[in-house]
XYZ file of C-alpha atoms in Angstrom:
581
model
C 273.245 64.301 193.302
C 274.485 64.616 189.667
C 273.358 67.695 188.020
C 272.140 66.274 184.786
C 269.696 63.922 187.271
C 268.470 67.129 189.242
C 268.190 68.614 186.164
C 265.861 65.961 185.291
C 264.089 65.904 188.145
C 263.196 69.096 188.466
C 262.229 69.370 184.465
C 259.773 66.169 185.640
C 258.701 68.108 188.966
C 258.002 71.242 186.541
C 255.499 69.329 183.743
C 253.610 67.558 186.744
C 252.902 70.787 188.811
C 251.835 72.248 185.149
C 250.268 69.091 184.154
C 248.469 69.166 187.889
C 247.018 73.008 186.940
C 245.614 71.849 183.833
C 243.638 69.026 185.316
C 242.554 71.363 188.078
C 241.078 73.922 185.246
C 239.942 71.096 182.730
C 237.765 69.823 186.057
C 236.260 73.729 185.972
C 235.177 72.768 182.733
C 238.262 74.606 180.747
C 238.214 72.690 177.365
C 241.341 74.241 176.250
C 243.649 72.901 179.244
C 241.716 69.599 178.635
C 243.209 69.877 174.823
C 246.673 70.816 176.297
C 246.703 67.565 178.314
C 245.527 65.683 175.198
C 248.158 67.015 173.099
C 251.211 66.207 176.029
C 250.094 62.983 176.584
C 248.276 61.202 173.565
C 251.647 59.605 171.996
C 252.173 57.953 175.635
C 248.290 57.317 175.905
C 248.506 55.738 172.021
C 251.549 53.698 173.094
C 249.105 52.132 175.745
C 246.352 51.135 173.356
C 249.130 49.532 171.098
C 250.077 47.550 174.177
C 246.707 45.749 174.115
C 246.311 45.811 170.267
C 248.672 45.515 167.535
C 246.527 47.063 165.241
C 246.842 50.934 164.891
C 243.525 51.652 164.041
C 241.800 49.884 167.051
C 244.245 51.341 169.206
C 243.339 54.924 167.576
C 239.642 53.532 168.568
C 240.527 52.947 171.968
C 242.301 56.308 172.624
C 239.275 58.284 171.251
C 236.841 56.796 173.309
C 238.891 57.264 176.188
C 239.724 60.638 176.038
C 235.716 61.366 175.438
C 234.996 59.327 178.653
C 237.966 60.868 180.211
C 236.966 64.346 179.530
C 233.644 63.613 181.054
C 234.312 62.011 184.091
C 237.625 64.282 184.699
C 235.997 65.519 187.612
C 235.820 61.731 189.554
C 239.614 62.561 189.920
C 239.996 63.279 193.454
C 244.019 63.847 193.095
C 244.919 66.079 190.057
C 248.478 64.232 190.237
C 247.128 60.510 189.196
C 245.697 61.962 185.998
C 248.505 59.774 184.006
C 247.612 56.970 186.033
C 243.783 57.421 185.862
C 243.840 57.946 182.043
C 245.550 55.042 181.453
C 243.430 52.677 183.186
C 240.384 54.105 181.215
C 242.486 52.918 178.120
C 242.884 49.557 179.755
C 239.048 49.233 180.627
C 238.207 50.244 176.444
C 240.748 48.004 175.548
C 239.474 45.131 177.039
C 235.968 46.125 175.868
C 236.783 46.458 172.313
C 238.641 43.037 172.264
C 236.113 41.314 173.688
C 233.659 42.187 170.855
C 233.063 40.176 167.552
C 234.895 40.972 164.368
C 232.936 44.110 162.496
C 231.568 42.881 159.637
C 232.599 44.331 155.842
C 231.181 46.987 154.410
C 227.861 45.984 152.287
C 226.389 47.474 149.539
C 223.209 49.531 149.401
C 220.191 47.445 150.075
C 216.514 47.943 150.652
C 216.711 51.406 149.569
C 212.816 51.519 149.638
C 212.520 49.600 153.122
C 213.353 51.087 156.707
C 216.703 50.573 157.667
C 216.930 53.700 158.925
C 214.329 52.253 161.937
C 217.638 49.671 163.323
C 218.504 50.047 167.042
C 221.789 49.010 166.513
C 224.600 51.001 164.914
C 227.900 49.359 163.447
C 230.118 52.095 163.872
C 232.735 50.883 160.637
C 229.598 50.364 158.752
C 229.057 53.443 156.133
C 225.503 52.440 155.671
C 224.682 52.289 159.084
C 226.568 55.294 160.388
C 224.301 57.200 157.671
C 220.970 56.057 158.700
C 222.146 56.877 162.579
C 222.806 60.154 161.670
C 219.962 60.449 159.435
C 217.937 59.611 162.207
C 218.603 61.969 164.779
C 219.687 64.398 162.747
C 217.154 67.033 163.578
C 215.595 65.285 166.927
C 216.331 66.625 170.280
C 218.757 64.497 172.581
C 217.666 61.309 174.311
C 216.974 62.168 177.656
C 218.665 58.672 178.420
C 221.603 58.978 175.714
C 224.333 59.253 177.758
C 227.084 62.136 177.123
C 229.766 59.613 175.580
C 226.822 59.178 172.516
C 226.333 62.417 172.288
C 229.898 63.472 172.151
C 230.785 60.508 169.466
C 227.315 61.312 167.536
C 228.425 64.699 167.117
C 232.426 63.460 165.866
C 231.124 61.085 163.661
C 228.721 63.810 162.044
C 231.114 66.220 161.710
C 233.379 63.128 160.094
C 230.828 62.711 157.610
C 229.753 65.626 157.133
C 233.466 66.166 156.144
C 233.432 63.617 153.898
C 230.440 64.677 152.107
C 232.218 67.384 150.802
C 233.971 64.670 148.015
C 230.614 64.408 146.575
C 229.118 66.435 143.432
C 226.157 69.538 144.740
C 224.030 67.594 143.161
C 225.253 64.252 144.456
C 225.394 65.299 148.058
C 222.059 67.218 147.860
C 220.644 63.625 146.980
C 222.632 62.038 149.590
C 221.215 64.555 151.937
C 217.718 64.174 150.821
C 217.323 60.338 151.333
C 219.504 60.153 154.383
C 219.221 63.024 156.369
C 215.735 64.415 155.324
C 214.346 60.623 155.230
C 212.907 61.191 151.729
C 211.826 57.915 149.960
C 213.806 57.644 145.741
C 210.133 58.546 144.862
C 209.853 61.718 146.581
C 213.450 62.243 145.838
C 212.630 61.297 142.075
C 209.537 64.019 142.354
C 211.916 66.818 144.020
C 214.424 66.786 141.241
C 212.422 65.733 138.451
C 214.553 62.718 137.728
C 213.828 58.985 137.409
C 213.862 56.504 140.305
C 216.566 55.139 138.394
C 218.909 57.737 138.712
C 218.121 58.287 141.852
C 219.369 54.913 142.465
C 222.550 55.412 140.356
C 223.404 58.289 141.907
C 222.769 57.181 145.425
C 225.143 53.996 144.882
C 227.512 56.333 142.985
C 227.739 58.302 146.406
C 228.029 55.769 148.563
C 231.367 54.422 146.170
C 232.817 57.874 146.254
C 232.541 57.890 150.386
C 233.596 54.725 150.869
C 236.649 55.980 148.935
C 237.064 59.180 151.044
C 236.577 56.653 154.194
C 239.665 54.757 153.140
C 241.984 58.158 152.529
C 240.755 59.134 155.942
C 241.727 56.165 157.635
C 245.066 56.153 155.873
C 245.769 59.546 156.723
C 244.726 58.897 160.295
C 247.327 55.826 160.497
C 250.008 57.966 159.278
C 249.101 60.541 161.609
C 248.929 58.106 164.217
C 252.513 56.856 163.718
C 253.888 60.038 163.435
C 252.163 61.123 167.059
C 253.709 57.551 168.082
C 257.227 58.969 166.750
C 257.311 56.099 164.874
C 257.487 58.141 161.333
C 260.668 56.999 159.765
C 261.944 55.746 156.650
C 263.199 52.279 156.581
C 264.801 50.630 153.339
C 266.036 46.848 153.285
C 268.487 45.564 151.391
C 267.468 44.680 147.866
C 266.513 41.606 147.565
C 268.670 38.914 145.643
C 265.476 37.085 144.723
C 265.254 39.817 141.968
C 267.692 38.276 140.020
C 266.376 35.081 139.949
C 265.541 33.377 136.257
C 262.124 32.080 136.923
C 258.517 32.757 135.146
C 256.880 31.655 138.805
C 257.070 34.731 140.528
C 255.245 33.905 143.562
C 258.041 31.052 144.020
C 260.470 34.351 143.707
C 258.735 36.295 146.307
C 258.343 33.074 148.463
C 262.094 33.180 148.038
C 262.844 36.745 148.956
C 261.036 36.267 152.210
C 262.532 33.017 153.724
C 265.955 33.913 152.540
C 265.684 37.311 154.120
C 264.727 35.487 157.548
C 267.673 33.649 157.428
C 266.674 30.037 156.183
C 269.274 29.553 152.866
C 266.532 27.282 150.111
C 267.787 27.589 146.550
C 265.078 28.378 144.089
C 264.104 24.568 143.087
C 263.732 23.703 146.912
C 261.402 26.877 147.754
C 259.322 25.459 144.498
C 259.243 22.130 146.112
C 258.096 22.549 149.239
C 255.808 25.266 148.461
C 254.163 22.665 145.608
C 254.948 25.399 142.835
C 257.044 22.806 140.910
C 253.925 20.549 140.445
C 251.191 23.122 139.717
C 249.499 23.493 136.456
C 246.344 25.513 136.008
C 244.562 26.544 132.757
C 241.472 28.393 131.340
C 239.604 26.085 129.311
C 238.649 26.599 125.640
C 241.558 29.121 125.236
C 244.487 28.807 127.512
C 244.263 32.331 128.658
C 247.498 33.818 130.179
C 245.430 34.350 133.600
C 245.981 30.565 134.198
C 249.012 30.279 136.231
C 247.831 32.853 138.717
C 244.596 31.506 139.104
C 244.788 30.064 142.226
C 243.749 30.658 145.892
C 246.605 32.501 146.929
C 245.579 32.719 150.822
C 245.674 28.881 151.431
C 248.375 27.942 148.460
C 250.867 30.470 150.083
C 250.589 30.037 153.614
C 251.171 26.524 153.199
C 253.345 26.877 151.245
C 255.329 28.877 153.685
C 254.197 26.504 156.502
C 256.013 23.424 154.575
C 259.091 25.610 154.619
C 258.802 26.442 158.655
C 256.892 30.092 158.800
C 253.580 30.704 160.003
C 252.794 34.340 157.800
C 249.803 36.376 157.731
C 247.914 37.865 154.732
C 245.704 41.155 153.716
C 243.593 39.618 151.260
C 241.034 41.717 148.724
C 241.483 39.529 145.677
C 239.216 37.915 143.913
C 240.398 35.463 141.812
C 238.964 35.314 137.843
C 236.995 38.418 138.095
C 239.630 40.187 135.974
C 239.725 37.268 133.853
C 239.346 39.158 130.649
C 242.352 41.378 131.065
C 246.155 40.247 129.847
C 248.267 43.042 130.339
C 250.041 42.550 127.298
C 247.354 43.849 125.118
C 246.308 47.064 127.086
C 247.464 50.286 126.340
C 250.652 51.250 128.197
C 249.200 54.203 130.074
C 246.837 50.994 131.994
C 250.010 50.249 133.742
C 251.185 53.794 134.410
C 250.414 55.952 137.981
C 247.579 58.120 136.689
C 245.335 54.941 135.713
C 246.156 53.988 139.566
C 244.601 57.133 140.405
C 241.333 56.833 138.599
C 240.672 53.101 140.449
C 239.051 52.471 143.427
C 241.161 52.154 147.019
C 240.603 49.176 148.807
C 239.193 49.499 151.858
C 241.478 47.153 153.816
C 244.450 49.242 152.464
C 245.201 50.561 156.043
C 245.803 46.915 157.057
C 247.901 46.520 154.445
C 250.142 49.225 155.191
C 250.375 48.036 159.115
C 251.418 44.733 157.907
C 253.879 45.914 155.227
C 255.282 48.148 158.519
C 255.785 46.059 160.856
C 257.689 43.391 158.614
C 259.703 45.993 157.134
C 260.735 46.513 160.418
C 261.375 43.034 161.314
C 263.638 42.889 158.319
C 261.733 40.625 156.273
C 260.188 41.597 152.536
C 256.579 41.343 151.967
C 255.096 39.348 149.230
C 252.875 41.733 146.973
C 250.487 41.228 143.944
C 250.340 43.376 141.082
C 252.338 45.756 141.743
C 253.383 46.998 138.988
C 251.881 44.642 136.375
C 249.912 41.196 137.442
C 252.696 38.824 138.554
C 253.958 38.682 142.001
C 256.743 41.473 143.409
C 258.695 41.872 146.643
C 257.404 45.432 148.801
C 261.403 46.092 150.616
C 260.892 49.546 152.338
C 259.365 52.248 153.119
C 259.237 55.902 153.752
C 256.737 57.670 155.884
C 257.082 61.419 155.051
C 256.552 60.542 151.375
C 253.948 58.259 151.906
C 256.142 55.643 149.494
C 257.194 51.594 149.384
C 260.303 50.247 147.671
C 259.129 47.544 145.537
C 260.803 45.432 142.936
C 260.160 41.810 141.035
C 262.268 39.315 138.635
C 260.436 41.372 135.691
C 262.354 44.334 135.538
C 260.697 46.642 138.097
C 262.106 48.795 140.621
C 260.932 51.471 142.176
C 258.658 53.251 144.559
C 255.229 52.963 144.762
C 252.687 55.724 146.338
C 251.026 53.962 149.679
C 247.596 54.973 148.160
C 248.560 53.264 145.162
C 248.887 49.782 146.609
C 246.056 47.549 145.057
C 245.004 50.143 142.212
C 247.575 47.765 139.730
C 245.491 46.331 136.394
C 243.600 43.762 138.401
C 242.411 45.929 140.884
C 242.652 43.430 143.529
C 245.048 44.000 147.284
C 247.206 41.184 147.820
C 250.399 41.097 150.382
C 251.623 38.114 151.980
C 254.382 38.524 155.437
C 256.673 36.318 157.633
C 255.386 35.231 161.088
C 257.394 33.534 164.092
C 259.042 30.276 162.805
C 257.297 26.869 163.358
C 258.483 23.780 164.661
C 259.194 21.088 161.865
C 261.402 18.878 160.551
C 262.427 17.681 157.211
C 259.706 14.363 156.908
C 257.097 17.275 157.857
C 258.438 19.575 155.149
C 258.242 16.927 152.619
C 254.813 15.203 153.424
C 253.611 18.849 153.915
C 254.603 19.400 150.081
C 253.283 16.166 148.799
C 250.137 16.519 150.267
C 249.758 19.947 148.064
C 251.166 18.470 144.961
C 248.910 15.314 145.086
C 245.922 17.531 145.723
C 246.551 19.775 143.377
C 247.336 16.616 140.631
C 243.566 15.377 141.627
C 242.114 18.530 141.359
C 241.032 18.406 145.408
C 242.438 22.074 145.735
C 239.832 24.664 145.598
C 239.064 26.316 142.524
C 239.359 29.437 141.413
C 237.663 29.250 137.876
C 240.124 27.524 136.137
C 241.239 23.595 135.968
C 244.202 21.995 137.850
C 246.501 19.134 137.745
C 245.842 16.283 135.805
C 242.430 17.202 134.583
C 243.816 20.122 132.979
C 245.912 18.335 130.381
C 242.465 16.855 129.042
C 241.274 20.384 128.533
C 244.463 21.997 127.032
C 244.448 19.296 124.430
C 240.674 19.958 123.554
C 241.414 23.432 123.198
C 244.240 22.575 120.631
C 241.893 20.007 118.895
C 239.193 22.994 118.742
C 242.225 25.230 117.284
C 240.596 27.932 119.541
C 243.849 29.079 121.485
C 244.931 32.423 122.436
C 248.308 32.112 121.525
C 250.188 35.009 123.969
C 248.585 33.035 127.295
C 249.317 29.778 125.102
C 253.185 30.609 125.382
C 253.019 32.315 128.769
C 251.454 29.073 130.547
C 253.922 26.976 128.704
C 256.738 28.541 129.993
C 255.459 28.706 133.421
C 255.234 24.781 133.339
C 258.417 24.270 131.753
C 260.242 25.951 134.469
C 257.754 24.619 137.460
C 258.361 21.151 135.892
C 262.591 21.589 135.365
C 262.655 22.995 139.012
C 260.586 20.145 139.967
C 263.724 17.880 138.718
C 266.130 20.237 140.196
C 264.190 19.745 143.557
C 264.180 15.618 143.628
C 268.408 15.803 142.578
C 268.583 18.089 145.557
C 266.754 16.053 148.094
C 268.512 12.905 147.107
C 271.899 14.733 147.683
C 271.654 16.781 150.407
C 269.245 15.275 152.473
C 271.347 12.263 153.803
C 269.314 11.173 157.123
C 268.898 7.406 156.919
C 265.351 7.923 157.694
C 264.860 8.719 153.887
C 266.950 5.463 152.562
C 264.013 3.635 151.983
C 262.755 6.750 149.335
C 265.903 8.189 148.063
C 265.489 5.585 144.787
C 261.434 7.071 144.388
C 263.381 10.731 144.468
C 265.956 9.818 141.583
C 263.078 7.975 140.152
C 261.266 11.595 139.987
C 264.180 13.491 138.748
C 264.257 11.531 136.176
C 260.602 11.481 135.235
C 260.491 15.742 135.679
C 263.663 15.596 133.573
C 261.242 14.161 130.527
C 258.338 16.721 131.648
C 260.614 19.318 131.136
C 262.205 18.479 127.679
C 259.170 18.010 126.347
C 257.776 21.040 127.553
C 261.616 22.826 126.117
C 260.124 21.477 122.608
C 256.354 23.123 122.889
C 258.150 25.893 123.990
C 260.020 26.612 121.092
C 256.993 25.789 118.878
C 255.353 28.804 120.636
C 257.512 31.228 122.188
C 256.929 33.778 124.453
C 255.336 36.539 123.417
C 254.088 36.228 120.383
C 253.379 32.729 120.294
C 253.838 31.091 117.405
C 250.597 29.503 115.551
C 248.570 26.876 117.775
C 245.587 26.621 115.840
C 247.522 26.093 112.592
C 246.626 22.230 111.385
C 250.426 21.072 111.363
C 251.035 23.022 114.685
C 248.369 22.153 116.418
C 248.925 18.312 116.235
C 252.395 17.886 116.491
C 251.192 20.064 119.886
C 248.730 17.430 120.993
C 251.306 14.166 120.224
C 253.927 16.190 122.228
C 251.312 16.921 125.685
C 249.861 13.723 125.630
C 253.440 12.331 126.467
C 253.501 14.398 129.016
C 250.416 13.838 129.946
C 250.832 10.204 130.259
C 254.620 11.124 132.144
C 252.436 13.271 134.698
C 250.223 10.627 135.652
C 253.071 8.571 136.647
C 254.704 11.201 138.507
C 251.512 11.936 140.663
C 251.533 8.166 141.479
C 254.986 8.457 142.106
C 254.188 11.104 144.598
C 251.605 9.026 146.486
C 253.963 6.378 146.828
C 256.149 8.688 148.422
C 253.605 10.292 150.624
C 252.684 6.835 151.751
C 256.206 5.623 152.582
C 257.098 8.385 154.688
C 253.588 8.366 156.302
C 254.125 4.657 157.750
């Protein structure tokens, strides 16, 4: 036998006779060889949960519960040399009981304060409320005599976890916390102990409850870098940078769409990403003052995907936005430092941030980019790397940016919102799918069928820009901004039709090639008249729009295009019917 293999062997026959005494004492009740067995085998046990789940924090789930059930059942194990075996199908068995339950629900906020929640039977274990009024509950009461010893081993983790936490809180916050969860004390009594109102005790209770939901989220990023690291799956992994950064475009979603695809391999130039992803066609504004929010405003989740679906990539999104919340804010009129790390610091973490960072992992290491929002101001960047140790992404955009970005910084930009967008498997299409795909988005969004998000699409909005001119009641920064976002939508949308009608030579499209010149054409006009508002109101300033002169020269020029967009979106229909026969 080769002496590396006996070498091998015997190194194998050495960890299972010491692996075999450490079951033997664990089974005496030894706690320490129990943690020595833990600490040899939890990467391998962690690399069976991941097996079953894809998601690192169920798997971290899993693994707990099945070392607690392990540890107290370790003496079922009639032959100390299956422990491997026999630990693994206790992973298995959780597994399959975790999957098979219903989606937790989100975190709520506090409610019913003054009721008697802490009287539920049932305990959502990723619920912060209902975690506290568990432990609250049997905080001081002898065990169940029909509790079983899994409960009263995770009872006793999950105290000392919040416990833990606690610790994040003010004295006088956590003495309140305390009080009211813990000590069951009503806000009156609570109000009477500390010679406050019930008011405060309100605002301070909720102020809590913000500041552990906070330390919840470090903790659970912490404990998924942990867990790769005890998966030896701690690296540092930096793609290419992406060419989309170069790109001269004011739709930066239409960039990032274009880093991704081009990254997986499929070669679209800009104008046929804005195509079939409907970008090209869009046009969204606030009413009364043409706010520079309006482009953006949009459902990104269903806008996106399709997007990408129309282009031949099924994705998947971590989604804590809420569109026209921040709807107030234009970044071009905050103070610097609102853009800079330390405001990051000072705003909340999203609780689905873990997610985030799973996602952004595992399509780093695909190869693929991952669409981001506000990353560095509100516009749409590309997240290219990553790097473990330093708990940092590589991020970029078309606006100047590039560089690294904290993980615990992801979704603290302006907006305050978590946004990122990745490549799944490749779909089945063709190119009559890709294009009836696109004109079904661009025809919804011209009839304003697309959901809204606060502000006013396609055709519709035209009638409320040029009210807002006749009102002379225009901001005149997001004035310029949307204008120049339309302008280049509209002259990609041109670029797009030319393309089609060259490149796509199947015979099946004979009978619309003329309606794509047609629309070419039409954009063509779109687009020089939007050129002409756009030098009447540049970016940033924006010139004068409310000005008498200004302002109507303004209207004449968008209700040309107005009446040139109406015939396009028929246009479009007539296409969309065509191919559909």
């Amino acid at each position: 036998m080769d002496a590396t293999i006996l070498s091998r062997h015997e190194e194998q026959e050495e960890q299972q006779t010491a692996d075999d005494i450490l079951v033997e004492r664990a089974k005496a009740g030894d706690r320490e060889a129990f943690g020595e067995l833990v600490r040899r085998h939890r990467a391998k046990v962690y690399g069976y949960a991941r097996s079953y789940t894809q998601e690192p924090f169920l798997a971290e789930d899993i693994v707990q519960d099945a070392l607690i059930r392990a540890f107290l059942h370790l003496g079922t194990l009639v032959d100390s040399r299956r422990f491997l075996p026999w630990l693994h199908r206790i992973v298995r068995n959780q597994a399959y009981t975790r999957l098979q339950k219903a989606p937790q629900k989100r975190e709520q906020v506090f409610s019913g304060l003054s009721s008697a929640p802490s009287m539920q039977e049932n305990t959502d274990w990723e619920d912060l409320d209902s975690i506290l009024h568990r432990l609250g509950r049997r905080w001081s009461q002898p065990a169940n005599p029909g509790e079983t010893p899994e409960d009263v081993l995770v009872r006793k983790e999950l105290l000392q976890t919040i416990t833990g936490m606690l610790h994040c809180l003010s004295a006088r916050e956590r003495r309140i916390v305390e009080s009211h969860f813990f000590d069951h004390l009503s806000p009156q009594e609570i109000a009477r102990l500390f010679q406050i109102s019930q008011a405060n005790v309100y605002q301070l209770l909720s102020r809590s409850r913000k500041k552990l939901l906070q330390e919840k989220t470090r903790v659970a990023v912490d404990q998924y870098v942990l867990s790769r690291k005890e998966a030896s799956m701690m690296k540092k992994a930096v793609l290419k940078t992406p060419e989309a950064f170069g790109l001269q475009t004011w739709v930066t979603c239409a960039m990032a769409l274009h880093g991704m695809v081009n990254a997986a391999g499929r070669s679209f130039s800009l104008p046929m990403v804005m195509g079939l992803s409907g970008h090209a066609f869009r046009l969204t504004v606030v009413p009364e003052q043409i706010h520079i929010a309006g482009p953006t405003m949009f459902p990104f989740n269903e806008v996106l995907q399709q997007g990408l679906r129309n282009m031949g990539f099924s994705s998947h999104v971590v989604n804590d936005f809420k569109p026209g919340e921040n709807i107030g804010v234009n970044a071009n009129f905050v103070d610097p430092s609102l853009l800079g790390a330390k405001a990051r610091e000072k705003r909340e973490l999203s609780q689905m941030l873990p997610r985030a960072l799973e996602l952004i992992h595992r399509s780093i290491d695909r190869g693929y980019p991952v669409a981001a929002w506000d990353l560095f101001i509100p516009e749409f960047g590309l997240i290219y790397g990553y790097d473990d140790e330093q708990k940092q992404l590589h991020a970029g955009d078309n606006c100047g940016h590039n560089a690294t970005i904290a993980y615990d910084h992801l979704g603290r930009g302006l907006m305050e919102d978590l946004f990122v967008l990745t490549l799944g498997e490749a779909v089945e299409t063709d190119q009559r799918q890709m294009l009836i795909g696109a004109l079904q988005m661009a025809i919804e969004h011209y009839r304003g069928t697309e959901p809204g998000c606060g502000a006013v699409n396609g055709l519709e909005a035209y009638a409320k820009w040029l009210e807002a001119f006749e009102k002379r009641g225009i901001e005149p920064n997001g004035n310029s901004y949307t204008l120049a976002v339309v302008h280049d939508a509209r002259r990609n949308a041109s670029a797009f039709w030319r393309e089609l009608a060259d490149t796509w030579t199947d015979s099946a499209f004979d009978a619309v090639r003329p309606s794509w010149l047609e629309a070419a054409d039409l954009y063509g006009g779109i687009a020089e008249g939007y050129a002409e508002l756009c030098l009447l109101f540049p970016f940033p300033a924006g010139g004068e729009p409310n000005a008498p002169a200004e302002s109507q020269k303004a209207i004449q020029l968008l209700q040309n295009i107005q009446s040139q967009e109406q015939r396009a979106a028929a246009l479009l229909e007539n296409m969309q019917k065509a191919l559909s026969e």
